Coordinates of N, CA and C in Angstrom, one line a residue:
X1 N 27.2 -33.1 -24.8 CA 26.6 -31.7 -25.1 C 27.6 -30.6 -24.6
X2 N 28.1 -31.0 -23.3 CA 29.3 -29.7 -22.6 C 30.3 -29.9 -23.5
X3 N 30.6 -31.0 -23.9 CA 31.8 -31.0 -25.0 C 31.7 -29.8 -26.4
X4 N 30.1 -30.1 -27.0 CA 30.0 -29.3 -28.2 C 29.8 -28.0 -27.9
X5 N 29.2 -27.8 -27.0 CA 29.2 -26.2 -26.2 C 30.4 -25.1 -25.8
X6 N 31.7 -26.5 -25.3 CA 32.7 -26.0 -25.3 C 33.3 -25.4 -26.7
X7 N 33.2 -25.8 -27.3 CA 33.8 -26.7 -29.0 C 33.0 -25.1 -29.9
X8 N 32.0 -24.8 -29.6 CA 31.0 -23.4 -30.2 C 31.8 -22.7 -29.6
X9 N 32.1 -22.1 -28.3 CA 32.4 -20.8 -27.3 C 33.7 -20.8 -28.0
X10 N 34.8 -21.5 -27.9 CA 35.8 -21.4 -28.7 C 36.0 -20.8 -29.8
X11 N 35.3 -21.6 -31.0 CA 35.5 -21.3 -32.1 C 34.6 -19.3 -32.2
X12 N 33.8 -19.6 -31.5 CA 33.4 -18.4 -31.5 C 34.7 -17.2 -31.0
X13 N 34.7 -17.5 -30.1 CA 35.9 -16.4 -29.9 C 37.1 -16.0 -31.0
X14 N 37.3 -17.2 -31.3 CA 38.8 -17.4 -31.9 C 37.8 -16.5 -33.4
X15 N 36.5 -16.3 -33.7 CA 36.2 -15.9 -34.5 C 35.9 -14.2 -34.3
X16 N 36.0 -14.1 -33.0 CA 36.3 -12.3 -32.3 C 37.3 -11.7 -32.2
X17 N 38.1 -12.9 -32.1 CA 39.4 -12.4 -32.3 C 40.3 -11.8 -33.2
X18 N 39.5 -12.8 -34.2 CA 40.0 -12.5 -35.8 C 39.3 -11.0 -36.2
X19 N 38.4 -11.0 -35.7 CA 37.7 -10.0 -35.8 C 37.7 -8.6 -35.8
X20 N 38.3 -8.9 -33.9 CA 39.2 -7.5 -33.5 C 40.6 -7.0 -34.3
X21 N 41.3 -8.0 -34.1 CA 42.8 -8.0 -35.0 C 42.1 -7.1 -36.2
X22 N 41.4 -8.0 -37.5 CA 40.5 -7.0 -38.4 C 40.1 -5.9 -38.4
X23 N 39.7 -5.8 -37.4 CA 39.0 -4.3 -37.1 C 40.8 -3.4 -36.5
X24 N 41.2 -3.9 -35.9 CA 42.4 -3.0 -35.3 C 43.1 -2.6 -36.3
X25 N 43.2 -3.6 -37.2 CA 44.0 -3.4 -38.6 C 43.2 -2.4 -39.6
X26 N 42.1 -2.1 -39.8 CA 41.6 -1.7 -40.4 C 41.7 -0.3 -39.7
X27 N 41.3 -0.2 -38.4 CA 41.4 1.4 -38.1 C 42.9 2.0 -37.8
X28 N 43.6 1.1 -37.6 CA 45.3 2.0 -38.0 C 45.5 2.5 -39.2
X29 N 45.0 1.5 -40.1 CA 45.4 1.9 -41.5 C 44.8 3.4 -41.7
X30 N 43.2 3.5 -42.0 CA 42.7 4.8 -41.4 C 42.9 6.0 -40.5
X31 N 43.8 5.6 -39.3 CA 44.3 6.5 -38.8 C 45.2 6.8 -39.8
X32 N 47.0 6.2 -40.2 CA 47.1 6.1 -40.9 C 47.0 6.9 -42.4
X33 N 45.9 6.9 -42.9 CA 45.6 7.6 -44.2 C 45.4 9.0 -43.6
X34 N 44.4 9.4 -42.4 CA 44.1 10.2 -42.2 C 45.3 11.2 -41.9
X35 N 45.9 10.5 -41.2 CA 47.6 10.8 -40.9 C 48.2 11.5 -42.3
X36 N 48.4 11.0 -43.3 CA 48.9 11.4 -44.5 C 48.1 12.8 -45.1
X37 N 46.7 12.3 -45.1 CA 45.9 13.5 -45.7 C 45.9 14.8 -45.1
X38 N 46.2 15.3 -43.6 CA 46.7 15.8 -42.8 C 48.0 16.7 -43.1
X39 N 48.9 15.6 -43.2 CA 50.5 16.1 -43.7 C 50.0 16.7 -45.1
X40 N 49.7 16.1 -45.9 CA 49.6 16.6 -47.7 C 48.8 18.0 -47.5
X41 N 47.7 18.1 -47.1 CA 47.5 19.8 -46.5 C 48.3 20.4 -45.8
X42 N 48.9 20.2 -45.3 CA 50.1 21.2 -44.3 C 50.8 21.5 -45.6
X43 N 51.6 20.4 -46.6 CA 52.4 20.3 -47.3 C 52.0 21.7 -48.5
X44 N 50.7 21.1 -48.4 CA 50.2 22.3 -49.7 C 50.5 23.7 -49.5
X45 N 49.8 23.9 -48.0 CA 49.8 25.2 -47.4 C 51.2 26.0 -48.0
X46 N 52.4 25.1 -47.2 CA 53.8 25.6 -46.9 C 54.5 25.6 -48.2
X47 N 53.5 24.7 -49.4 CA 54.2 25.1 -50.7 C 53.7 26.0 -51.2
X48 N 52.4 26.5 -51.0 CA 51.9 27.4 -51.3 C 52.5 28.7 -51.0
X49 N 52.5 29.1 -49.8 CA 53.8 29.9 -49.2 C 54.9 30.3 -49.9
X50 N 55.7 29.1 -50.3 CA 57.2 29.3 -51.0 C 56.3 29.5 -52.5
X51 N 55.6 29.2 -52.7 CA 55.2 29.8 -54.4 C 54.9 31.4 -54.5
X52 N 54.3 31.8 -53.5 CA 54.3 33.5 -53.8 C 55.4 33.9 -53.0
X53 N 56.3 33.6 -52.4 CA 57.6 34.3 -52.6 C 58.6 34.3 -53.4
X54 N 58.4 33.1 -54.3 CA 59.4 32.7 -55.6 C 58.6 33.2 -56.3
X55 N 57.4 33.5 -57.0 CA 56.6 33.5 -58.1 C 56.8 32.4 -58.8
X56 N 57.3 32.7 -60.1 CA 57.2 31.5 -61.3 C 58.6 30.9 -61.0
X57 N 59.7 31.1 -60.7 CA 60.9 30.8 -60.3 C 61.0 29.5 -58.7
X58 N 59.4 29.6 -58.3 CA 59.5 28.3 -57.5 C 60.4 27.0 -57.5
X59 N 59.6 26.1 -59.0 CA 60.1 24.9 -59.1 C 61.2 24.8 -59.1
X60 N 62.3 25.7 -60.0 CA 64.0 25.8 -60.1 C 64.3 26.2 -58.9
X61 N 63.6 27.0 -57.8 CA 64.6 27.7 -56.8 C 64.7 26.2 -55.4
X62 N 63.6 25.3 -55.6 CA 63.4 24.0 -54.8 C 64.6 23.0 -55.3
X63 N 64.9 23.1 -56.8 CA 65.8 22.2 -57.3 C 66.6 22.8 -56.7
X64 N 66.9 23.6 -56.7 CA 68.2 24.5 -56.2 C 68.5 24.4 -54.8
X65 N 68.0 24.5 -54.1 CA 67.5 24.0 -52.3 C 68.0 22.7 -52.5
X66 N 67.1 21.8 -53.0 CA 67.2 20.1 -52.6 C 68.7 20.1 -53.3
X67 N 69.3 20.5 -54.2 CA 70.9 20.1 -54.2 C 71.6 20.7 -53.8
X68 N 71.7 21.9 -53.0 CA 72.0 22.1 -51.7 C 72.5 21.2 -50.7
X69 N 71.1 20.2 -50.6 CA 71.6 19.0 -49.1 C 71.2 18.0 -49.7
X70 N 71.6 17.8 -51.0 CA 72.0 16.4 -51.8 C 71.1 15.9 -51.8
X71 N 70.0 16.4 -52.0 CA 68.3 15.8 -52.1 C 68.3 14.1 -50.6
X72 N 69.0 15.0 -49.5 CA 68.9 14.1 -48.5 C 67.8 14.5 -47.1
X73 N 67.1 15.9 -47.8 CA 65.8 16.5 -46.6 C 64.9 16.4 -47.5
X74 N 63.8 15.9 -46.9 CA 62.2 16.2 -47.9 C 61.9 17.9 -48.0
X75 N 61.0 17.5 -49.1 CA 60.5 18.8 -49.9 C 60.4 19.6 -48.7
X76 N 59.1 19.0 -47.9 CA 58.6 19.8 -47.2 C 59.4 21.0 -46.2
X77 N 60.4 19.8 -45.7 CA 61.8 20.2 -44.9 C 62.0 21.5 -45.1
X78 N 62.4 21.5 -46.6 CA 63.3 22.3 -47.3 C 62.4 23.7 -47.2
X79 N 61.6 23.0 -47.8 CA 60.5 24.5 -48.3 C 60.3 25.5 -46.6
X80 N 59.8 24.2 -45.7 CA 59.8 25.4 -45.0 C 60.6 26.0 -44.1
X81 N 62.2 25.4 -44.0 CA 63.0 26.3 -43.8 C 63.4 27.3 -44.1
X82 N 62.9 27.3 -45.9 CA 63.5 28.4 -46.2 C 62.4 29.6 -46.6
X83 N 61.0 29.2 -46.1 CA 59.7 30.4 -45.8 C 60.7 30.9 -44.6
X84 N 60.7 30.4 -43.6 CA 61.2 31.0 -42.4 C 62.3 31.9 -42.8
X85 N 63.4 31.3 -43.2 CA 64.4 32.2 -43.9 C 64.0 33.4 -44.1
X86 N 63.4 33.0 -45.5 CA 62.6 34.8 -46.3 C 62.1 35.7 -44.8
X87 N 61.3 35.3 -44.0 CA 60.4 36.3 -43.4 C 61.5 36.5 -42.4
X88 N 62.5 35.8 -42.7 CA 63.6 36.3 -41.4 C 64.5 37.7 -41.8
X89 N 64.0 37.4 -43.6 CA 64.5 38.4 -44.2 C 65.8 38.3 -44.6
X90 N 66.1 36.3 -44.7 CA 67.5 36.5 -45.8 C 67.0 36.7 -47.2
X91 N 68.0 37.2 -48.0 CA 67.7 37.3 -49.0 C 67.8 35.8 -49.9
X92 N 66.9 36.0 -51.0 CA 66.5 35.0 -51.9 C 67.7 34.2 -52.5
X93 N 68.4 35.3 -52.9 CA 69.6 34.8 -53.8 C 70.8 34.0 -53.0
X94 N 70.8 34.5 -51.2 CA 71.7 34.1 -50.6 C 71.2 32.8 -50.0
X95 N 69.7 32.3 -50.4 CA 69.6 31.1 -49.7 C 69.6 30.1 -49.5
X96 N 70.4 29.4 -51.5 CA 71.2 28.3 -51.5 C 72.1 27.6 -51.1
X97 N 73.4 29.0 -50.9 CA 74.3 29.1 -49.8 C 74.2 29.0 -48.6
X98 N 73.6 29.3 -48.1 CA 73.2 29.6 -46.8 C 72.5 28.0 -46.2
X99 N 71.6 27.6 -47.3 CA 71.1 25.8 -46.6 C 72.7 24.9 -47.4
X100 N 73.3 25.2 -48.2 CA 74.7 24.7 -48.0 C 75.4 24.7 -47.3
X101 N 75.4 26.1 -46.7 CA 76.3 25.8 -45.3 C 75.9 24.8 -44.0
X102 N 74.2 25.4 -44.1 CA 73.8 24.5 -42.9 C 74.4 22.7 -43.9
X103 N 74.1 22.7 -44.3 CA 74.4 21.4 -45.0 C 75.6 20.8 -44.3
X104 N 76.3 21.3 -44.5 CA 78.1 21.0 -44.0 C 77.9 21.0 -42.7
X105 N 77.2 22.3 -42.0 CA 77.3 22.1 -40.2 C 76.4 20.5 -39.9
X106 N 75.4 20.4 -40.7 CA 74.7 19.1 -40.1 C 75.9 18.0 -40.2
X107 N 76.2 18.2 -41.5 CA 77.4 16.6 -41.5 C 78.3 16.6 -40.9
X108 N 78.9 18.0 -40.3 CA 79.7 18.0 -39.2 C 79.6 17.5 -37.8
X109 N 78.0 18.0 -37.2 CA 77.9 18.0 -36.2 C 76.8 16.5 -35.9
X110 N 76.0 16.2 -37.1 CA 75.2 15.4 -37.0 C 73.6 15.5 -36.6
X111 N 73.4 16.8 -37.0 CA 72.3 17.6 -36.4 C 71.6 17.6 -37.8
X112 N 70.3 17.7 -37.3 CA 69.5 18.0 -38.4 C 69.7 18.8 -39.5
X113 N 69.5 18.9 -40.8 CA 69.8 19.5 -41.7 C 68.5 21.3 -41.7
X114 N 67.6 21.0 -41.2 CA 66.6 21.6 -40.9 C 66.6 22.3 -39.7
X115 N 67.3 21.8 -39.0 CA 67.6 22.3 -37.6 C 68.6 23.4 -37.7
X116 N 69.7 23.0 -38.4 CA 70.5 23.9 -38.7 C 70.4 25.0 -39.3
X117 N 69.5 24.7 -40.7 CA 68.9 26.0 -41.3 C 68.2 26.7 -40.8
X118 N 67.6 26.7 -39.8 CA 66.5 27.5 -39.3 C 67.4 28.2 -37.7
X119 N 68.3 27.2 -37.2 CA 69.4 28.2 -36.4 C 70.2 29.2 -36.9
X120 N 70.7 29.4 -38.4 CA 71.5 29.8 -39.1 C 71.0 31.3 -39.4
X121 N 69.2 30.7 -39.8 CA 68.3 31.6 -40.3 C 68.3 32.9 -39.3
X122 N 68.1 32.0 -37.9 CA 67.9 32.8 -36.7 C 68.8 33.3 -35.9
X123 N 70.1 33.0 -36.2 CA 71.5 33.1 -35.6 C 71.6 35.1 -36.5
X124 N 71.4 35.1 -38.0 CA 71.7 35.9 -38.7 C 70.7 37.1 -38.6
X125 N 69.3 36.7 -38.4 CA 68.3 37.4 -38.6 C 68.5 38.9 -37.1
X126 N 68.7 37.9 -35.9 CA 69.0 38.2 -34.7 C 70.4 39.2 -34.6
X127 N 71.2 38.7 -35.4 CA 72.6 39.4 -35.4 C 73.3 38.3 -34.5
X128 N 73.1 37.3 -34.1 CA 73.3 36.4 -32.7 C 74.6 35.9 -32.5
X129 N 75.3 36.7 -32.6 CA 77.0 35.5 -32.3 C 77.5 34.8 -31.7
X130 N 76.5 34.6 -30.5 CA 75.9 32.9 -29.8 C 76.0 31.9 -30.7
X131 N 74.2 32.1 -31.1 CA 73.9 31.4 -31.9 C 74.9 30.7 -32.8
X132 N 75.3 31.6 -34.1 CA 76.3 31.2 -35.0 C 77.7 30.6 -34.1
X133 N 77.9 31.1 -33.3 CA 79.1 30.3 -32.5 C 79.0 28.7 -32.7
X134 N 78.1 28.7 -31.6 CA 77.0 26.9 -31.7 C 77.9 26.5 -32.5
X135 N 77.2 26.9 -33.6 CA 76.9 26.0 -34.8 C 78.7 25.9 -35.5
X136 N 79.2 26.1 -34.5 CA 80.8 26.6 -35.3 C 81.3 27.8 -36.3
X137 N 80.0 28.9 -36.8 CA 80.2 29.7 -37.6 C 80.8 31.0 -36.8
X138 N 81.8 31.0 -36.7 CA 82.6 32.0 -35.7 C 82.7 33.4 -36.4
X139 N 82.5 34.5 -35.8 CA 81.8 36.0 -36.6 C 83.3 37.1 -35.8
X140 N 83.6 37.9 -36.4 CA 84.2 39.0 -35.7 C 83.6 40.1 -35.9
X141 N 82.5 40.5 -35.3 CA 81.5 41.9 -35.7 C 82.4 43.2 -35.4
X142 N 83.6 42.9 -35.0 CA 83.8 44.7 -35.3 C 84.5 44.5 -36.7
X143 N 85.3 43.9 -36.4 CA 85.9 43.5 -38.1 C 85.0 44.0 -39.2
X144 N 84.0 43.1 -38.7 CA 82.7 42.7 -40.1 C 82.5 44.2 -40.1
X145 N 81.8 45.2 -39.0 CA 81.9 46.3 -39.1 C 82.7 47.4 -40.0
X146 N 83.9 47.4 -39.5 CA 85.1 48.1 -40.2 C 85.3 47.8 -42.0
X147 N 85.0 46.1 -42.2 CA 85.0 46.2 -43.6 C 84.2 46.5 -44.1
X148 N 82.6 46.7 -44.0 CA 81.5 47.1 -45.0 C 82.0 48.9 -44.5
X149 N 82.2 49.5 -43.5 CA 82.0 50.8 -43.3 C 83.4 51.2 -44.5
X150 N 84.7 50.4 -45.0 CA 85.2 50.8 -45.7 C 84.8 50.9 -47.1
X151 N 83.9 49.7 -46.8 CA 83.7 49.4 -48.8 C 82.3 50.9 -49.1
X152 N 82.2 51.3 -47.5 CA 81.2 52.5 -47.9 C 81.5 53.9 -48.0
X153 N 82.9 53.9 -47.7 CA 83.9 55.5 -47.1 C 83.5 56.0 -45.9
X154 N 83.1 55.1 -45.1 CA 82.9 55.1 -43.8 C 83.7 54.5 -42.6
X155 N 83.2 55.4 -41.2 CA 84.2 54.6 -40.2 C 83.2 53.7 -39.7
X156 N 83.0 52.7 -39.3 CA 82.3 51.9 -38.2 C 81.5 52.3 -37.4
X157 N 81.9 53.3 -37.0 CA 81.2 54.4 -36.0 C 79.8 54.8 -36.8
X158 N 79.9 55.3 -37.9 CA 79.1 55.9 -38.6 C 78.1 54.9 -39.5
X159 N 78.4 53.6 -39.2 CA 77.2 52.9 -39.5 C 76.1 53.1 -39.4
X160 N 75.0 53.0 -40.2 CA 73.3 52.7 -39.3 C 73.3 51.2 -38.7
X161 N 71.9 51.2 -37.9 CA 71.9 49.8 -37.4 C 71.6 49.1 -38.7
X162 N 71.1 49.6 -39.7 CA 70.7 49.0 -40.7 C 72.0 48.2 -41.6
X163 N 73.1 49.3 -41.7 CA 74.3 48.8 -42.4 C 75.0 47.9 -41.6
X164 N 74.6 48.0 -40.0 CA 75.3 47.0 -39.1 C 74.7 45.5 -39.8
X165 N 73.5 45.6 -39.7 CA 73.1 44.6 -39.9 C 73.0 43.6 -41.7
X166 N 73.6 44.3 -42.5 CA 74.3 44.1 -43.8 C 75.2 43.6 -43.6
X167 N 76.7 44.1 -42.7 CA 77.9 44.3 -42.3 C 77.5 42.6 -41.5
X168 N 76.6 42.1 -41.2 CA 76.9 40.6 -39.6 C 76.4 39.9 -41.0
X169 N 75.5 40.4 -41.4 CA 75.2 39.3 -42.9 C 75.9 38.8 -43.9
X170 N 77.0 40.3 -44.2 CA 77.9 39.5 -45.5 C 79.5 38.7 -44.7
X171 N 79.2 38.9 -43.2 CA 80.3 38.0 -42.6 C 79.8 36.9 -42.5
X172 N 78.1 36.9 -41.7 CA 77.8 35.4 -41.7 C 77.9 34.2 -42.9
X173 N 77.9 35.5 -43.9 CA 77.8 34.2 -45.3 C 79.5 33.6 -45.8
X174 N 80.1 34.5 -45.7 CA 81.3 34.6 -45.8 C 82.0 33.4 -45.0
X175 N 81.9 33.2 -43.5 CA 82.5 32.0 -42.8 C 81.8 31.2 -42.9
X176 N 80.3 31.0 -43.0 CA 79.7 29.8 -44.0 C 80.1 29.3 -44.9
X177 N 80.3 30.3 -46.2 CA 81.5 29.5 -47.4 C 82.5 29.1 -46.7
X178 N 83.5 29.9 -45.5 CA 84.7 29.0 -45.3 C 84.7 27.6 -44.7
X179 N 83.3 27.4 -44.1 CA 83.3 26.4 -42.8 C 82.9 25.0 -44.3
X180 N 82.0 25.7 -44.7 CA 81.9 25.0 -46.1 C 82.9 23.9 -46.5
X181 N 83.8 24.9 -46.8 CA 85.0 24.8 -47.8 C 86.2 23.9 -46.9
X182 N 85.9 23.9 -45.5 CA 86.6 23.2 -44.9 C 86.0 21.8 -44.6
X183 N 84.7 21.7 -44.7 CA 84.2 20.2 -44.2 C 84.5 19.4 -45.7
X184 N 84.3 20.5 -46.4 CA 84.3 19.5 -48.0 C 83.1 18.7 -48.4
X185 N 82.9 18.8 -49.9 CA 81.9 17.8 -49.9 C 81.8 16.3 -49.5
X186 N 80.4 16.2 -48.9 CA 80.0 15.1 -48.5 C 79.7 14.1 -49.5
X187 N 80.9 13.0 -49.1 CA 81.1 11.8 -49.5 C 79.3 11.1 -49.7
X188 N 79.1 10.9 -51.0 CA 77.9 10.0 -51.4 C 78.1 8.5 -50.7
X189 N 77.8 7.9 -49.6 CA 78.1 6.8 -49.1 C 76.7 6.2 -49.1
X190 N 76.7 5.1 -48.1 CA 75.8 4.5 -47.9 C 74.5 5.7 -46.9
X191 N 75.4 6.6 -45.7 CA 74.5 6.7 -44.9 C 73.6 8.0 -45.5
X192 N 74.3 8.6 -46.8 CA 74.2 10.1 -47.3 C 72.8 9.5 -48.1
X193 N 73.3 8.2 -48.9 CA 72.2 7.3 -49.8 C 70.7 7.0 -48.9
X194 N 71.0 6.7 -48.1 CA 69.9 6.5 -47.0 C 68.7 7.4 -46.9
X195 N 69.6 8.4 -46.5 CA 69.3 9.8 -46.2 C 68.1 10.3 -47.4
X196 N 68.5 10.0 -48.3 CA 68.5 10.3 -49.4 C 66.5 9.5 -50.1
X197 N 67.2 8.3 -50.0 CA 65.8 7.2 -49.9 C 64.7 7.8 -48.9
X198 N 64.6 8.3 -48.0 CA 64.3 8.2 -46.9 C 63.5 9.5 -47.6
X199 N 64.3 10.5 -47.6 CA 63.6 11.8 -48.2 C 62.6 11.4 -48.9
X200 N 63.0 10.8 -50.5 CA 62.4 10.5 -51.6 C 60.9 9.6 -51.1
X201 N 60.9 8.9 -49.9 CA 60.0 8.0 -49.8 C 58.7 9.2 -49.0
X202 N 59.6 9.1 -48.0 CA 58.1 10.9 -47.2 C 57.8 11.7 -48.5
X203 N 58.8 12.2 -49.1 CA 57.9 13.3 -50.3 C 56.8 13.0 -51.3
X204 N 57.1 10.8 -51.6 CA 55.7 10.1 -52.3 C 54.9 10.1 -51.4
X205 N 55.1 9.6 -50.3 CA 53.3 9.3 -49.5 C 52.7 10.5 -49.4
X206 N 53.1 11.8 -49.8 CA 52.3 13.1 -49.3 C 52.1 13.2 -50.7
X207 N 52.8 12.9 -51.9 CA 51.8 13.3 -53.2 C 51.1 12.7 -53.9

């Protein structure tokens, strides 16, 4: 009888066990989903966002963004780097360029591609020639100064802060294209491919 008693308590457990594991499995997964349902609202939000700043020119100005950084950062990445951008008050037109350059400083440095654009955003918005140092975008603000005060028949002196801050913008973009132009494009390899999968796979589970 202690034998068959033992022989029940056993199997019993070994049937709680199964049980727990089941249930553990079952509430990760649900974390899990909840997890995703979570992100796909945030996702909405932040696209929502970049849709009334683009208007109808959204979907093309995202194509335009994701080949930028070689469709190797998720949507979301992208999108809301480049809200931050806008309210930083780069302009619209300049901010393909602008996540291309960060593009090249990530593959230079190995830094986030998102990371970069939103230092870049901030390096420029700020006037910061710290900042853009960092990141290897090297600025000469009186220079920069003296050439827009020419293209205006002006001395430097006679800037507003407002033209100053035109004058650090069309430099920042300017050694962007060069730093650009010196990293070269990024070799499609294995780790670019990755990169790439990786994006593509986060932007399905959120839609």
């Amino acid at each position: 009888e202690l034998a068959k008693a033992s022989k029940v308590v056993k199997q019993t457990e070994s049937s709680l066990n199964k049980l727990y594991v089941a249930a553990g499995a079952a509430g990760y997964a649900g974390y899990q989903i909840g997890q995703l349902a979570i992100e796909a609202g945030k996702a909405e939000n932040i696209g929502r966002a970049f849709s009334n700043m683009y208007g109808d020119i959204a979907p093309q100005a995202l194509k335009e963004l994701q080949k930028a950084t070689a469709g190797t950062v998720r949507q979301v990445n992208i999108i809301t780097a480049a809200n931050q951008a806008l309210r930083l008050g780069i302009d619209q037109q300049a901010l393909p360029d602008m996540i291309k350059g960060a593009y090249a400083v990530a593959q230079a440095t190995g830094r986030p591609v998102a990371s970069a654009i939103e230092d870049i955003s901030l390096g420029i918005a700020r006037q910061s020639k710290l900042i853009l140092d960092n990141l290897g975008i090297i600025i000469d603000v009186e220079k920069a100064n003296e050439k827009y005060a020419l293209s205006l028949g002006k001395t430097s002196g006679e800037l507003t802060d407002a033209e100053k801050k035109i004058a650090f913008t069309n430099a920042a973009m300017e050694a962007l294209r060069v730093n650009t132009e010196k990293v070269g494009a990024a070799t499609d390899n294995a780790a670019i491919q990755a990169q790439r999968l990786n994006a593509e796979w986060a932007d399905f589970k959120v839609t």
